[in-house]
Short mmCIF file of C-alpha atoms in Angstrom, two decimals:
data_model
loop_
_atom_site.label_atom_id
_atom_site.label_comp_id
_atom_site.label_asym_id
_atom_site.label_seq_id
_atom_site.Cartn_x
_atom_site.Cartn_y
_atom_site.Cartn_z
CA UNK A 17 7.46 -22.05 12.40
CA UNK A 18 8.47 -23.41 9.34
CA UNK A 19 11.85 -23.09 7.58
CA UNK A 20 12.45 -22.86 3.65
CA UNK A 21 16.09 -22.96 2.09
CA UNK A 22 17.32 -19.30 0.87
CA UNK A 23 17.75 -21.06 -2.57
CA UNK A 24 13.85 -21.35 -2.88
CA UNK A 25 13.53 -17.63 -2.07
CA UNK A 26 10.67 -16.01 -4.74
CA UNK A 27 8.94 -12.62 -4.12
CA UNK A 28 6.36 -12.00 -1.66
CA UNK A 29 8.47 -14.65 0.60
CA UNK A 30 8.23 -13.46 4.02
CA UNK A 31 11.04 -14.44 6.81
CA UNK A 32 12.50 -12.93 10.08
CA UNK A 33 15.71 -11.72 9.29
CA UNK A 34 17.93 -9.29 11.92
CA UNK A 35 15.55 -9.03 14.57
CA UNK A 36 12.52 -8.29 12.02
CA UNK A 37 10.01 -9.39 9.72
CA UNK A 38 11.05 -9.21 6.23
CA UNK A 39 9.16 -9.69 3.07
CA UNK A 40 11.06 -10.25 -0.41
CA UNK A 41 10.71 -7.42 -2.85
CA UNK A 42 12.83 -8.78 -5.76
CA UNK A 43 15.62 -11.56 -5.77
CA UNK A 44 18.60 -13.22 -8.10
CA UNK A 45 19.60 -16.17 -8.28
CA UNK A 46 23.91 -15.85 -8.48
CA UNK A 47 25.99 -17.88 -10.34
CA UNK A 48 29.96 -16.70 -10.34
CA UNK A 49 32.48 -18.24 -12.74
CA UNK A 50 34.41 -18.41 -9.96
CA UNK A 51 33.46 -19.11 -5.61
CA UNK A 52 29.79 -20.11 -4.13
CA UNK A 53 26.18 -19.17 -5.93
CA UNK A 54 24.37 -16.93 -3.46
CA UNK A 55 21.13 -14.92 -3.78
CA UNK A 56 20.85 -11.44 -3.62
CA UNK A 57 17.69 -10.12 -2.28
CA UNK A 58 16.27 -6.35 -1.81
CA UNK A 59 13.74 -7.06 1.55
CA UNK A 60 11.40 -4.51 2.89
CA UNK A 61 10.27 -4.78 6.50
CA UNK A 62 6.76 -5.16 7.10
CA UNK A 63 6.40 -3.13 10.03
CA UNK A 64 8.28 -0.42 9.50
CA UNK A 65 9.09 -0.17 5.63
CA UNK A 66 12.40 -0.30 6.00
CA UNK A 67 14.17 -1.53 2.67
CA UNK A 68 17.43 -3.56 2.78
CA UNK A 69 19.22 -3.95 -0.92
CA UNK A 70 21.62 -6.44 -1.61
CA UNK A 71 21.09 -9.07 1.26
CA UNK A 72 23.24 -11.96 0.12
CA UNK A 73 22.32 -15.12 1.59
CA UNK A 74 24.08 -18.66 1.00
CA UNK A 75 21.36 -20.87 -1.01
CA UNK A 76 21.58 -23.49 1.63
CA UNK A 77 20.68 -20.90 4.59
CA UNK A 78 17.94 -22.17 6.52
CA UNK A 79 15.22 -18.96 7.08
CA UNK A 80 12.49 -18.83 9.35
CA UNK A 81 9.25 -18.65 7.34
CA UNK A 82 6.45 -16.27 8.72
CA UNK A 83 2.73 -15.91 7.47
CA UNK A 84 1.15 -12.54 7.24
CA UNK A 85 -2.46 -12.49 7.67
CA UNK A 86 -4.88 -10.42 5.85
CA UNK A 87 -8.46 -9.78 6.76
CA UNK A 88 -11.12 -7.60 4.93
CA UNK A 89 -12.45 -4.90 7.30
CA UNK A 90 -14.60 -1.81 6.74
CA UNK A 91 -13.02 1.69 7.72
CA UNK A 92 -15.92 2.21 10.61
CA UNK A 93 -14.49 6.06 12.25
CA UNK A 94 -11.84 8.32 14.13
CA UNK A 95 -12.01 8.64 17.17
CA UNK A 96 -9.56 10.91 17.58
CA UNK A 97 -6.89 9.09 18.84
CA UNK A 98 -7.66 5.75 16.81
CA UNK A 99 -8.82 4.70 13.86
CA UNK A 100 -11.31 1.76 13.89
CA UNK A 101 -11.62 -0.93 11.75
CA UNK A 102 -14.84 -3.58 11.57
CA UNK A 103 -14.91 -7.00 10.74
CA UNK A 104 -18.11 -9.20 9.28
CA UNK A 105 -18.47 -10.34 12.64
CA UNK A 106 -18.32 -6.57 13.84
CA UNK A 107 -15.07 -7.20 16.00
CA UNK A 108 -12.93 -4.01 16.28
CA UNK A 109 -9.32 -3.29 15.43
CA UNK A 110 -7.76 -0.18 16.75
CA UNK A 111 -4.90 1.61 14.53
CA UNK A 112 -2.73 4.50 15.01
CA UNK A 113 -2.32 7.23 12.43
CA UNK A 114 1.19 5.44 12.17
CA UNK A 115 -0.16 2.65 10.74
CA UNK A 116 -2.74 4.01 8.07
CA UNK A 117 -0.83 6.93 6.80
CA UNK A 118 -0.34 5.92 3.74
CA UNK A 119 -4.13 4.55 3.11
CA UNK A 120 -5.68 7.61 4.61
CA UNK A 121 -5.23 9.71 1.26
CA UNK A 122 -7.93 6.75 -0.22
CA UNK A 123 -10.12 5.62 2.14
CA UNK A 124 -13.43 7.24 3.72
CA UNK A 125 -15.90 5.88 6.57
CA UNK A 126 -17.46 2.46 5.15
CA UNK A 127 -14.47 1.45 2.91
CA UNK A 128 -13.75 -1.98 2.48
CA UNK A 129 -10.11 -2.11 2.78
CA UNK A 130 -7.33 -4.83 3.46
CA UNK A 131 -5.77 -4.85 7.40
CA UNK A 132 -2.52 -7.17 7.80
CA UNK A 133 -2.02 -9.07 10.74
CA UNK A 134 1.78 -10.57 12.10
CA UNK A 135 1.45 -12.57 14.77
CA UNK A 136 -2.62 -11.41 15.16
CA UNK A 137 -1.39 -8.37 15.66
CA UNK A 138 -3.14 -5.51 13.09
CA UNK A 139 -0.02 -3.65 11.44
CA UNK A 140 -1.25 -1.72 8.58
CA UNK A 141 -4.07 -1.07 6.09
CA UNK A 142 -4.69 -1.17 2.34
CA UNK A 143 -7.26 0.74 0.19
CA UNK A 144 -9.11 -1.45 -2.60
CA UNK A 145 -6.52 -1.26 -5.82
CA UNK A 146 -9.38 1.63 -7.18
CA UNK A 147 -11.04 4.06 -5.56
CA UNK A 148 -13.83 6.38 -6.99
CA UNK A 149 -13.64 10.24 -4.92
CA UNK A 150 -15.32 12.62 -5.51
CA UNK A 151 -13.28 15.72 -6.56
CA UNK A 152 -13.87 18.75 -4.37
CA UNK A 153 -11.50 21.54 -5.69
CA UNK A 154 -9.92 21.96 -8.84
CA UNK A 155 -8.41 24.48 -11.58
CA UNK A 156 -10.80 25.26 -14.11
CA UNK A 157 -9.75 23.81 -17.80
CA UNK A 158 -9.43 25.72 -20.69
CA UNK A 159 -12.16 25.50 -23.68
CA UNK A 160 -10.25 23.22 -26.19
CA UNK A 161 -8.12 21.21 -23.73
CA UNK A 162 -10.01 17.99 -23.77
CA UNK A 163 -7.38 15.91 -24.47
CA UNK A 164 -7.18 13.00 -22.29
CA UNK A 165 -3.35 13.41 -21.76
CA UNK A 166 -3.47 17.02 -20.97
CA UNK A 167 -2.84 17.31 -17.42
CA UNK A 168 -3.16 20.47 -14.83
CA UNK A 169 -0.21 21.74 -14.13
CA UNK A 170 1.01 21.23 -10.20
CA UNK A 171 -0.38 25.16 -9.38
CA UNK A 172 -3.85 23.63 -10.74
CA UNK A 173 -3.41 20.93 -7.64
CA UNK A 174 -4.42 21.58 -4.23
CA UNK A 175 -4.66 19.44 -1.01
CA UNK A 176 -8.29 19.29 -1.24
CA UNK A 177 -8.60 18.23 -4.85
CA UNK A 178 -10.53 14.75 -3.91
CA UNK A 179 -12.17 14.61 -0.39
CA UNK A 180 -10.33 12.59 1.48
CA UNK A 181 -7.78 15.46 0.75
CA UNK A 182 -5.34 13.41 -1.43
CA UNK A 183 -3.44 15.21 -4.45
CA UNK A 184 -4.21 13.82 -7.60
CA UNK A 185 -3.24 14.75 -10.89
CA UNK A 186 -6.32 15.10 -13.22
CA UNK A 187 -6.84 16.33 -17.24
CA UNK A 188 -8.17 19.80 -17.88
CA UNK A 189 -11.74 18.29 -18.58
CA UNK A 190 -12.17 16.88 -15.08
CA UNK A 191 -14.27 19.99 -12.83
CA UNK A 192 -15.58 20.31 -9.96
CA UNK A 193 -18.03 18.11 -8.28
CA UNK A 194 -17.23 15.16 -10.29
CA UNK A 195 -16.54 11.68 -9.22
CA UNK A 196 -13.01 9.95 -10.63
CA UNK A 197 -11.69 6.57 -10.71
CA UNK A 198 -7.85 6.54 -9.08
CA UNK A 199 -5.05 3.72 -8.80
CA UNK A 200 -3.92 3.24 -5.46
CA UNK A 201 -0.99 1.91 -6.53
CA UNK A 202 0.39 4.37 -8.35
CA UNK A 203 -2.08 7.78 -7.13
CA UNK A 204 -2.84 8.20 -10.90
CA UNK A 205 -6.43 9.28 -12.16
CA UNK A 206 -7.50 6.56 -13.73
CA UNK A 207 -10.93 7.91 -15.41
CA UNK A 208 -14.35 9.93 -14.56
CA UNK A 209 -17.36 7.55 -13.32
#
């Protein structure tokens, strides 16, 4: 593995730290008027999600520098148990609800999405940064409301309102039946296709 200095720490770094697999979500570089510079890092673990704020480290640490792999895969089925993932080369990756959770409320069968690997070992999945759904329940606007920045209120939003069963904020103008463009990143509506 190779090694990197904790003074060269950036974002997106990735490093075993404590028994884990880190990844740097924002950094500072620390100079006191008085003592040592350190950095002080906020890390997230890419396994679990765990967030650690304010890890000091001297700049002259040495770290153990790890690669995460990504691979594009389509979303293939559930088969109850597992969800399965397909390569070009139509090679199979297993994943537990655990580890697509947080895609799920984005992704249906035959979505390209993005699986990370640590160690070749699949760990989690991410939808395309826009989606287009098709939205299967919603509030009925009100004639006049066609504002783009008039929203539904939360009682207008149910579980079902896009089908993969995600919640998603739309204006009063979006109905039934219609297709809408969504951020993944942030689960905002984004615009109708």
């Amino acid at each position: 593995m190779a090694q990197m200095l904790a003074g060269d720490i950036r974002k997106g770094v990735t490093f075993e730290y404590k028994s884990g697999v880190y990844t740097v979500t924002d950094f500072q570089h620390v100079k006191p008027g008085k003592g040592a510079a350190f950095v002080r890092t906020t890390l997230k673990n890419v396994v679990t999600g765990q967030v650690l704020s304010d890890q000091t480290f001297n700049p002259t640490a040495k770290l153990e520098t790890v690669q995460v792999e990504t691979k594009k895969m389509t979303y293939s089925y559930f088969d109850g148990e597992f969800y399965v993932f397909m390569d070009e080369e139509y090679n199979q990756t297993m994943l537990t609800h655990d580890q697509v959770e947080d895609a799920l409320k984005y992704i249906k069968e035959n979505d390209v999405v993005t699986v990370k690997f640590l160690y070749g070992a699949a760990f989690s999945v991410e939808p395309e940064n826009f989606v287009e759904l098709k939205v299967i329940e919603a509030e009925p606007g009100v004639k006049g409301n066609t504002a783009t920045n008039v929203m539904k209120n939360e009682a207008g939003v149910r579980p079902e309102d896009v089908e993969t069963g995600a919640v998603i904020q739309v204006p009063m103008f979006v109905n039934e039946g219609e297709t809408i463009r969504i951020d993944t990143r942030t689960g905002e509506y984004m615009s109708r296709v």
